[in-house]
Coordinates of C-alpha atoms and ligand atoms in Angstrom, one line a residue:
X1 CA 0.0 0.0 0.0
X2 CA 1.3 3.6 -0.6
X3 CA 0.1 6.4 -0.6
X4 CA 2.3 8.2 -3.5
X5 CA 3.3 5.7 -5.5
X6 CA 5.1 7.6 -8.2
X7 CA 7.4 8.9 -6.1
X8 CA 7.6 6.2 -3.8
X9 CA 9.0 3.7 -6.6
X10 CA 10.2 5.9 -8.8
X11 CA 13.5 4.6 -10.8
X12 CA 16.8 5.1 -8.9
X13 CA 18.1 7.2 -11.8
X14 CA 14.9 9.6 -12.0
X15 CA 15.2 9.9 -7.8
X16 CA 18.9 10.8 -8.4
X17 CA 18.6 12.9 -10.7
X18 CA 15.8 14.8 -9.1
X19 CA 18.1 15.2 -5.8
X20 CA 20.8 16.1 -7.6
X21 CA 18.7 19.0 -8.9
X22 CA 17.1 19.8 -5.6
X23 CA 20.7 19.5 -3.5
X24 CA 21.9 22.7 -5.6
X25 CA 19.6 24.2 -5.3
X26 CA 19.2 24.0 -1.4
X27 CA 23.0 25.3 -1.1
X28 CA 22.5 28.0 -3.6
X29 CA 19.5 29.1 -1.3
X30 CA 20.8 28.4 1.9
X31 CA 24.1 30.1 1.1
X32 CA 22.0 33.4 -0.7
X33 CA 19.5 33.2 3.1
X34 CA 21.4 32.1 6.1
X35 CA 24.1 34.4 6.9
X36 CA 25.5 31.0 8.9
X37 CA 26.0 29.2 5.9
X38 CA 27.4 31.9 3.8
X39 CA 30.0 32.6 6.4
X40 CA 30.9 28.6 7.0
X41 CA 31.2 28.4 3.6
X42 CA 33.6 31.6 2.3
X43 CA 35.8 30.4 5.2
X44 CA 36.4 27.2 3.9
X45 CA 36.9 29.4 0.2
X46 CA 33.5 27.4 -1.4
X47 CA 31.3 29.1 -3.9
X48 CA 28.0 27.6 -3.9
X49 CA 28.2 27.5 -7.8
X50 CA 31.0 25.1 -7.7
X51 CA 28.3 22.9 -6.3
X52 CA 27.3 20.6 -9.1
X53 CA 26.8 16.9 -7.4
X54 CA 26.6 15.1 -4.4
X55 CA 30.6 14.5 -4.0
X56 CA 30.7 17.9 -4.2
X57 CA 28.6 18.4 -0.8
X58 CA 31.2 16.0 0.5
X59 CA 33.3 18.9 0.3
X60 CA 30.6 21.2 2.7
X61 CA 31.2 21.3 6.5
X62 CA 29.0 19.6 8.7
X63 CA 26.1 21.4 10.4
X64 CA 25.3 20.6 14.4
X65 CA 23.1 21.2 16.9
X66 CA 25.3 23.4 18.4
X67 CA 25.1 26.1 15.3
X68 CA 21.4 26.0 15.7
X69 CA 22.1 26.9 19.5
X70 CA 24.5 29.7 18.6
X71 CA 21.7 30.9 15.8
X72 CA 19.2 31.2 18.4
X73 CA 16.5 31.3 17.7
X74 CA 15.4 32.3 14.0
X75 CA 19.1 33.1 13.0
X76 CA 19.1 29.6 10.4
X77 CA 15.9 30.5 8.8
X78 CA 16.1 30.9 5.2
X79 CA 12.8 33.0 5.0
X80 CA 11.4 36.1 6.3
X81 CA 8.8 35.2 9.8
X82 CA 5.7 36.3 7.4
X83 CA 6.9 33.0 5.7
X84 CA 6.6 30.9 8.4
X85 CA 3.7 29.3 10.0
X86 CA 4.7 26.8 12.8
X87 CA 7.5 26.6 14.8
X88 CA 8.7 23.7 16.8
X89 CA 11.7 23.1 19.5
X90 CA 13.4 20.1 20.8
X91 CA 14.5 20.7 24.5
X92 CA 17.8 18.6 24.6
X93 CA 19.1 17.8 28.5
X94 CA 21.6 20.9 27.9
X95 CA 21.4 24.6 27.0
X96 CA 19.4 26.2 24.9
X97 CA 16.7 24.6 23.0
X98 CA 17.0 24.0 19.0
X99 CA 14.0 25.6 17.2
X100 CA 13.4 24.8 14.1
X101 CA 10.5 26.4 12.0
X102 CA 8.3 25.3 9.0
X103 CA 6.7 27.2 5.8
X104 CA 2.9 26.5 4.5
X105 CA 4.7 24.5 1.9
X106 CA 7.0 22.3 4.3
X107 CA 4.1 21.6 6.4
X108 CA 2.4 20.5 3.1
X109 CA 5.5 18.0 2.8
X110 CA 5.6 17.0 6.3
X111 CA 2.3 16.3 5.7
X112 CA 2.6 14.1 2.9
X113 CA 5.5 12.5 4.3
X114 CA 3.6 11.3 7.5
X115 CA 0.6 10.5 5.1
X116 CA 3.1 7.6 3.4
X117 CA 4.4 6.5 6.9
X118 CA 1.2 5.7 7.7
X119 CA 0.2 3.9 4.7
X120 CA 3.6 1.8 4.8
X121 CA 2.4 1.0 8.1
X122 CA -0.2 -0.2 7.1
X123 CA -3.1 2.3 8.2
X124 CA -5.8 3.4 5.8
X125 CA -8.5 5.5 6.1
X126 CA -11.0 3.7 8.1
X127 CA -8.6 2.8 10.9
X128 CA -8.9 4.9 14.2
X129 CA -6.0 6.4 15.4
X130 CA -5.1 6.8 18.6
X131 CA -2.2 9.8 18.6
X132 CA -0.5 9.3 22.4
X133 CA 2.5 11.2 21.1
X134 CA 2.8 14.6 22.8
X135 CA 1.5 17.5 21.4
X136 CA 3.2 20.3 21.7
X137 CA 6.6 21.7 20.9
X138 CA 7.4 17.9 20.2
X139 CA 7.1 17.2 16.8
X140 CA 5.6 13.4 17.4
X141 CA 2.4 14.9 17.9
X142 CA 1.7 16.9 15.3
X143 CA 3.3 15.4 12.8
X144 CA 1.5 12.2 13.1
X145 CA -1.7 14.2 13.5
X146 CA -1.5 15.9 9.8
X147 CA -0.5 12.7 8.0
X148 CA -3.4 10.9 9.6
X149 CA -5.7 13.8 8.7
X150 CA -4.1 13.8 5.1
X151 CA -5.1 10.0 4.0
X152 CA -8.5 10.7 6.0
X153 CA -8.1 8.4 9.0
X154 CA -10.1 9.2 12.7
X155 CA -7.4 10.5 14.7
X156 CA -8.1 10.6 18.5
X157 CA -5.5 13.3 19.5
X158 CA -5.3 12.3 23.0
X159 CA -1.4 13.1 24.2
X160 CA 0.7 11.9 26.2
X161 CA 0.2 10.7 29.4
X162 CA -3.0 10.1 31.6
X163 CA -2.9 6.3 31.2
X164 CA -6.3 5.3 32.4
X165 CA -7.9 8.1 30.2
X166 CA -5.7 6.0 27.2
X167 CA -7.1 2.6 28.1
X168 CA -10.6 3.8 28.6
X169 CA -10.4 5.5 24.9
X170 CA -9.1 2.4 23.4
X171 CA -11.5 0.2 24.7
X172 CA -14.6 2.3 23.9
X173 CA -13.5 4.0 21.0
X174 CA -12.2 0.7 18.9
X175 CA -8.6 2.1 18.6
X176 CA -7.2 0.4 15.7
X177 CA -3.7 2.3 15.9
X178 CA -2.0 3.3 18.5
X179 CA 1.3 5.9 18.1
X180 CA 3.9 6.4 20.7
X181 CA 7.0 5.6 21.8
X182 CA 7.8 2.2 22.1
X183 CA 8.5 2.6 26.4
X184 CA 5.2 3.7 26.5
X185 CA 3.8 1.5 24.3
X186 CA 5.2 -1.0 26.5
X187 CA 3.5 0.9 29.8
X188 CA 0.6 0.7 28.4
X189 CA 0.7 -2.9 28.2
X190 CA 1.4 -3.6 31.4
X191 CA -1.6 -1.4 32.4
X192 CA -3.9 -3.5 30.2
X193 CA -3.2 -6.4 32.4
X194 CA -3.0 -5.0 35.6
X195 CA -6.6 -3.9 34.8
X196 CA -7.8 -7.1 33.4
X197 CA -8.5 -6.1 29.9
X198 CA -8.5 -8.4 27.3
X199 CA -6.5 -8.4 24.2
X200 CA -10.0 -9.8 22.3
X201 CA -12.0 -6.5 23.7
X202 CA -9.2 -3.8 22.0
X203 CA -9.3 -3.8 18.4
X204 CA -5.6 -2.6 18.0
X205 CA -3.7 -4.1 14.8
X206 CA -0.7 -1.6 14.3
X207 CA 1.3 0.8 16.5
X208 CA 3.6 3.3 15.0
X209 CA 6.6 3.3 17.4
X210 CA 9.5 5.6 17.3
X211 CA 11.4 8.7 18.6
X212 CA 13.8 6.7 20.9
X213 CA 16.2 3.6 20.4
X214 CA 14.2 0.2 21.1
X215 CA 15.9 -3.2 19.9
X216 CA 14.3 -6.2 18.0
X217 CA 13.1 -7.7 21.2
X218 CA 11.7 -5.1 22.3
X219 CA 9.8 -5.4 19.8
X220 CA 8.6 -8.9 19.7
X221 CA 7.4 -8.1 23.5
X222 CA 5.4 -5.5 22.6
X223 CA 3.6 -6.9 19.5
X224 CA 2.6 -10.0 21.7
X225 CA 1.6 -8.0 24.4
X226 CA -0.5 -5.9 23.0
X227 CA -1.5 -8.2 19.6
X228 CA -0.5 -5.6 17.0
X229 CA 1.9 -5.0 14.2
X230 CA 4.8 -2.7 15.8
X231 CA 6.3 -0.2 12.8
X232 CA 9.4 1.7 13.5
X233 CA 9.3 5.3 12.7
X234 CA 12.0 7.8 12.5
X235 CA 13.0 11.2 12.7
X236 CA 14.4 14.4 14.2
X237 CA 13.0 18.3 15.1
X238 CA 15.8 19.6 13.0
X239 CA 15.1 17.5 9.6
X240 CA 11.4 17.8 9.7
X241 CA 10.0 15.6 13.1
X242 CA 9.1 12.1 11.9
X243 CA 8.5 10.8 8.8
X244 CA 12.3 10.9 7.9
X245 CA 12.2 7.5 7.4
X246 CA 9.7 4.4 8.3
X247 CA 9.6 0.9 8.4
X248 CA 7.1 -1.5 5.3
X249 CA 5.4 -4.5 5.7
X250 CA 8.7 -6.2 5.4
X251 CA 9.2 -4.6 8.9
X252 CA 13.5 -4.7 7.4
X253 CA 15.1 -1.4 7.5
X254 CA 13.1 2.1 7.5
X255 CA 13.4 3.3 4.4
X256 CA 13.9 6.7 4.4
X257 CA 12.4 9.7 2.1
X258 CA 15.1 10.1 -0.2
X259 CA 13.4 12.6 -2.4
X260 CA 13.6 14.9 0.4
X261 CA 16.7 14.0 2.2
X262 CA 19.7 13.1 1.0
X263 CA 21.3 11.1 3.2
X264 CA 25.0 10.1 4.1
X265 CA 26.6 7.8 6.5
X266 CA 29.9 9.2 8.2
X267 CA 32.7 7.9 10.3
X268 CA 31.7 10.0 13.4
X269 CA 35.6 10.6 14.5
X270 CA 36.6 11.4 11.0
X271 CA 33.9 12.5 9.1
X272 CA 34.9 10.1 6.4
X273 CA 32.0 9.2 4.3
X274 CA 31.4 5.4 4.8
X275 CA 30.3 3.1 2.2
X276 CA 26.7 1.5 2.2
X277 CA 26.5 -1.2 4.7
X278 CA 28.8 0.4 7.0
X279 CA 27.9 1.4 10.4
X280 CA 28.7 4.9 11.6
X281 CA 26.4 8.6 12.0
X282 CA 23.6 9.4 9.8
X283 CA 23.8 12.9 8.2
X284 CA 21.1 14.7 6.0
X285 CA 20.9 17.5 3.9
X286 CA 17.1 18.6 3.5
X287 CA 15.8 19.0 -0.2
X288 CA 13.1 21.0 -0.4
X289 CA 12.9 22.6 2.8
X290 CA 12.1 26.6 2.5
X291 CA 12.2 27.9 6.5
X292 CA 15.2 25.7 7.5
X293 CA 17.2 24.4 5.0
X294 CA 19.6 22.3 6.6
X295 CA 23.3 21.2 5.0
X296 CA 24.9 17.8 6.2
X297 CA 23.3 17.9 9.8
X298 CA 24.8 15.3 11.9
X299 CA 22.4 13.3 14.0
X300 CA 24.4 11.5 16.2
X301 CA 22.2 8.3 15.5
X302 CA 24.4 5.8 14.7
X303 CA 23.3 2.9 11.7
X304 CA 24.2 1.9 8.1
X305 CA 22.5 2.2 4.9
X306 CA 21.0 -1.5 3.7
X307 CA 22.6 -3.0 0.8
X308 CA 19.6 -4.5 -1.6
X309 CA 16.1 -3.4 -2.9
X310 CA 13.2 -4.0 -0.4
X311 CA 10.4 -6.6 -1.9
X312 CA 8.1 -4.0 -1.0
X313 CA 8.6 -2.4 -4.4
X314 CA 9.7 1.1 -2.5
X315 CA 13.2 2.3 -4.3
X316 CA 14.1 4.9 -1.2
X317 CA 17.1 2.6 0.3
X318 CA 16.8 1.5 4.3
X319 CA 18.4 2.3 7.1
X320 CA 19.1 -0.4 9.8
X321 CA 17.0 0.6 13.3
X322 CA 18.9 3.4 15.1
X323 CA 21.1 1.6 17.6
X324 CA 21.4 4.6 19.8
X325 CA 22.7 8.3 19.6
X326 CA 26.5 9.2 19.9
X327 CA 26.0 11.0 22.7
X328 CA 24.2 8.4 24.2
X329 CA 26.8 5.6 23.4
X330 CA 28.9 5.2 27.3
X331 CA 32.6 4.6 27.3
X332 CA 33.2 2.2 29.6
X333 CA 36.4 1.7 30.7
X334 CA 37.2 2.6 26.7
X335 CA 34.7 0.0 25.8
X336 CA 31.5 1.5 23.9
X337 CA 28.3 0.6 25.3
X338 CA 25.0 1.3 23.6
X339 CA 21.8 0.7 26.0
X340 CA 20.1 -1.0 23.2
X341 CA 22.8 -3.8 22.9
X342 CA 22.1 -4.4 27.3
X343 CA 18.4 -4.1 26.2
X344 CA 19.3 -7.0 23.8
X345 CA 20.7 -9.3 26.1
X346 CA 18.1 -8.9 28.9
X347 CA 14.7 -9.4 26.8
X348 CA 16.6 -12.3 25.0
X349 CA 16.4 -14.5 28.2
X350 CA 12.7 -13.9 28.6
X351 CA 12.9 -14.3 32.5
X352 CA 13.2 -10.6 33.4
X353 CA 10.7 -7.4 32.6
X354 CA 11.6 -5.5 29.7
X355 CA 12.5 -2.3 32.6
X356 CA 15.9 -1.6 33.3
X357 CA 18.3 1.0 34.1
X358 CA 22.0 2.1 33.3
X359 CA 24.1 3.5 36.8
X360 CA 27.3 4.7 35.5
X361 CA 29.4 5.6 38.3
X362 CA 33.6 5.4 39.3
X363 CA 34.9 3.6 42.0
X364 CA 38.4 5.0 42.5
X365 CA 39.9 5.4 39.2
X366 CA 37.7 2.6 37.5
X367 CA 34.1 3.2 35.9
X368 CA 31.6 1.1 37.2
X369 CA 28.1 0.1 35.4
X370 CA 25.3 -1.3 37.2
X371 CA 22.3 -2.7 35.4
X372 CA 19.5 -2.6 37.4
X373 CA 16.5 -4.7 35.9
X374 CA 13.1 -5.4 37.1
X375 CA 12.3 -8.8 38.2
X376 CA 8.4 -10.7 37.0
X377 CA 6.3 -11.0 39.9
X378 CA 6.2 -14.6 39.8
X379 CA 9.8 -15.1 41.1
X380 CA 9.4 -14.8 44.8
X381 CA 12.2 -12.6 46.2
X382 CA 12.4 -14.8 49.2
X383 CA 14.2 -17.4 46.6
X384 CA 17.9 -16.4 47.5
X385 CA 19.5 -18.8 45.5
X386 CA 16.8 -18.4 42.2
X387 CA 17.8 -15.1 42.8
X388 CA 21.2 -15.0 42.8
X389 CA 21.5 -17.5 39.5
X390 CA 18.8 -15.3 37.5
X391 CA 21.2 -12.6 38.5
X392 CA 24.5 -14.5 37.1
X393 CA 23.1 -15.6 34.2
X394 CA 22.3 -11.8 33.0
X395 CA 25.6 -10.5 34.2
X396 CA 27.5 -14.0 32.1
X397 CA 24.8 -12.8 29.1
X398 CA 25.6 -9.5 29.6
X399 CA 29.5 -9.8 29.9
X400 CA 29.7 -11.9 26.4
X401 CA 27.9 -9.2 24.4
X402 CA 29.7 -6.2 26.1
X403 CA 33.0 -7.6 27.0
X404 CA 33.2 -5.8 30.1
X405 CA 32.5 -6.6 33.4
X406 CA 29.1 -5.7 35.0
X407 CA 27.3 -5.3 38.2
X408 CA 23.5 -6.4 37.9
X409 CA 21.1 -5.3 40.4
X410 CA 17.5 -6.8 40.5
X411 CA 15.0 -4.8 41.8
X412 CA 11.4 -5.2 42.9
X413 CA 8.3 -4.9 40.4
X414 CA 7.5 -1.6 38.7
X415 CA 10.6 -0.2 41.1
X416 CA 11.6 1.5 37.6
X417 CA 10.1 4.8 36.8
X418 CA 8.1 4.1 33.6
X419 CA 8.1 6.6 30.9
X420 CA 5.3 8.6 28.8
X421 CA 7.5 10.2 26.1
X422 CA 11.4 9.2 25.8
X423 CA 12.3 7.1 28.4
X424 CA 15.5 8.1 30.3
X425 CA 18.1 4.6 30.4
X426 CA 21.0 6.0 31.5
X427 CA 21.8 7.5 35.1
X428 CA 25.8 8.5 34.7
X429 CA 26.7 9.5 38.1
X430 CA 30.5 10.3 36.8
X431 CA 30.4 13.6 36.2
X432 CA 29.1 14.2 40.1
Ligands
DLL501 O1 11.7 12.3 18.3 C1 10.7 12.9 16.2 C2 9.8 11.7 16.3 C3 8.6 11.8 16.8 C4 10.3 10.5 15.7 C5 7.8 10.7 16.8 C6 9.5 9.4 15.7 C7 8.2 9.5 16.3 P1 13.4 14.8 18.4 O2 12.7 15.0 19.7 O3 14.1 15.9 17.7 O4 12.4 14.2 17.3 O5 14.4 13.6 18.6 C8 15.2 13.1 17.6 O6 15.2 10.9 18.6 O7 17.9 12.0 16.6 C9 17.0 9.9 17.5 O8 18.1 10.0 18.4 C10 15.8 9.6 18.3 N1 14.9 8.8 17.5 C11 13.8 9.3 16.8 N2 13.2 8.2 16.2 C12 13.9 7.1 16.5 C13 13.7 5.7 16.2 C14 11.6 13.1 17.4 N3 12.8 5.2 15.5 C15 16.0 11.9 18.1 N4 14.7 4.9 16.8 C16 16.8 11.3 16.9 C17 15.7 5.3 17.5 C18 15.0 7.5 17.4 N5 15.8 6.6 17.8

């Protein structure tokens, strides 16, 4: 099913040649419009007419959060504020938050870009959607809401948060769809039991998942749980908001919208460009944007481009699922940690709750991490010696994925603060 299928399968050579056109265009305007970019740019001694293909962007410097920060706030628009009808902003945990700010036209294309996620997820328009992303100056939201209005589905634009009210609404109003992030899709589950409803009385096929790192597990939990089809969904505040890229049917890689990103995959210590298949940083460069054009923005998600076509019949090419963000990734004792890869290992053994937690803290010289994961309710905690080999076996299953030593600390049921937006993994106590 799509919902553009022109564009969607259009041949490799007409999408490259179309974002060859759009790409110099975009650093013609962006160069003309931001002062940022023309300064970058005459630094490094680059006319934006020298600009004729895609290894020629290779020669562009990279764009990062941080130069949004120092443009705050409407210093990277490209247009004039009568231009611009909607602004969003991402807070970040430091500093300053990143706005970012859209034209009728690029809410038109946000709009249409969410409409195919949708579609490739599988939702038409008789489905009922149930949008518990947060509305706000969060893109999830939003976004979802005016690709669901687009292909003329019943969106229920509920928010965030208030779990009961989300159960109640699910139940009586025949959800069909349910869109949030995959820790709260995975709270909300756990509510579903605890107040005896049954899977048979919620009419949920498909949840559209996204906005934080969630492994392959994860997501086999969460489609039992709560009997759907669970879709992976990307994006980012600074590229658009989701509906950069989104999982098929095939449920293999998110392809992403290549006719209006061009995307790259970097070595993120040298900024080497990588070949397909390798892993290292996503990067885009935004093609048709008018209020933010955006050159080479690194995301800090880290992932590599999927060789072959999809059987879906889509030409945009796939990303593998986002393993986590740079600045996310722990050193450990100089060993590189993602929280996915621990998430991995814990809801492969099937004997623990899919909660945990990261404690990153120093003993001495030496950086410790604890795991701390939630234990089910039907292992009694008087069972020492249950207890103490469930609590081997994770840190032995741990150890052989991580190669480092670990501390695991099992805790008491829902002990783990559960999450209604992004849920917070990591607790690094080093810096204290
Ligand atoms: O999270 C946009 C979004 C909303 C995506 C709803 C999907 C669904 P930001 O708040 O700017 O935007 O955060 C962007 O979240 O750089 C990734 O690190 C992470 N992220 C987003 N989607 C995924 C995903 C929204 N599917 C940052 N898997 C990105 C892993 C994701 N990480």
């Amino acid at each position: 099913m799509y919902w553009n299928e022109q564009k969607e399968c259009m041949s490799r050579d007409e999408l490259e040649s179309l974002q060859k056109k759009r790409l110099i265009k975009t650093v013609e305007t962006a160069f003309h419009n931001v002062p940022h970019y023309r300064r970058v740019f005459q630094a490094m001694g680059i006319e934006p007419y020298e600009m004729r293909d895609e290894k020629d962007l290779q020669k562009l410097p990279f764009c990062q959060k941080q130069d949004l920060r120092d443009n705050y706030p409407y210093d990277m628009f490209a247009v004039a504020m009568q231009e611009v009808v909607r602004i969003h902003s991402s807070s970040g945990t430091t500093g300053k938050p990143t706005v970012v700010g859209y034209t009728r036209k690029d809410i038109n294309t946000w709009s249409e870009l969410m409409a195919r996620s949708l579609m490739s997820a599988g939702i038409q328009r008789q489905d009922v959607i149930q949008n518990a992303y947060g509305y706000g100056l969060f893109t999830g939201g939003l976004g979802i809401h005016y690709g669901a209005e687009k292909i003329g589905a019943s969106i229920i634009p509920i928010s965030g948060g208030n779990t009961n009210r989300q159960l109640m609404i699910m139940k009586d109003y025949g959800s069909t769809a349910i869109t949030c992030t995959p820790s709260y899709a995975l709270y909300l589950a756990e509510s579903i039991e605890e107040n005896g409803i049954h899977l048979k009385d919620l009419k949920l096929k498909v949840g559209i998942f996204g906005a934080e790192p969630w492994s392959e597990n994860m997501r086999k939990e969460i489609e039992q749980r709560l009997n759907l089809k669970a879709i992976d969904i990307y994006g980012l505040s600074e590229i658009i908001g989701p509906g950069v890229a989104v999982e098929c049917q095939e449920q293999n890689g998110l392809h992403v919208m290549e006719d209006h990103f061009f995307m790259e995959i970097i070595d993120p210590d040298t900024g080497e460009v990588l070949p397909e298949g390798e892993k290292g940083e996503l990067v885009f460069t935004s093609l048709t944007k008018e209020a933010l054009p955006i050159i080479r923005y690194r995301t800090g998600d880290i992932t590599s481009i999927l060789p072959g076509s999809c059987a879906c019949g889509r030409s945009f090419r796939r990303i593998g699922r986002i393993e986590g963000r740079s600045d996310d990734m722990l050193i450990i004792r100089g060993v590189n940690v993602f929280p996915s890869q621990i998430e991995h290992a814990l809801l492969q053994m099937g004997e623990v709750e899919p909660h945990y937690q990261l404690v990153v803290y120093r003993q001495g010289q030496l950086d410790m991490l604890e795991v701390q994961v939630e234990i089910s309710e039907s292992i009694l905690f008087d069972e020492v010696r249950s207890l103490e080999e469930l609590s081997n076996k994770i840190r032995s299953n741990i150890e052989s994925i991580l190669g480092i030593s670990v501390k695991i600390k099992l805790v008491e049921p829902k002990t783990i603060p559960r999450s209604e937006g992004k849920a917070k993994r990591v607790i690094d106590r080093r810096g204290q």
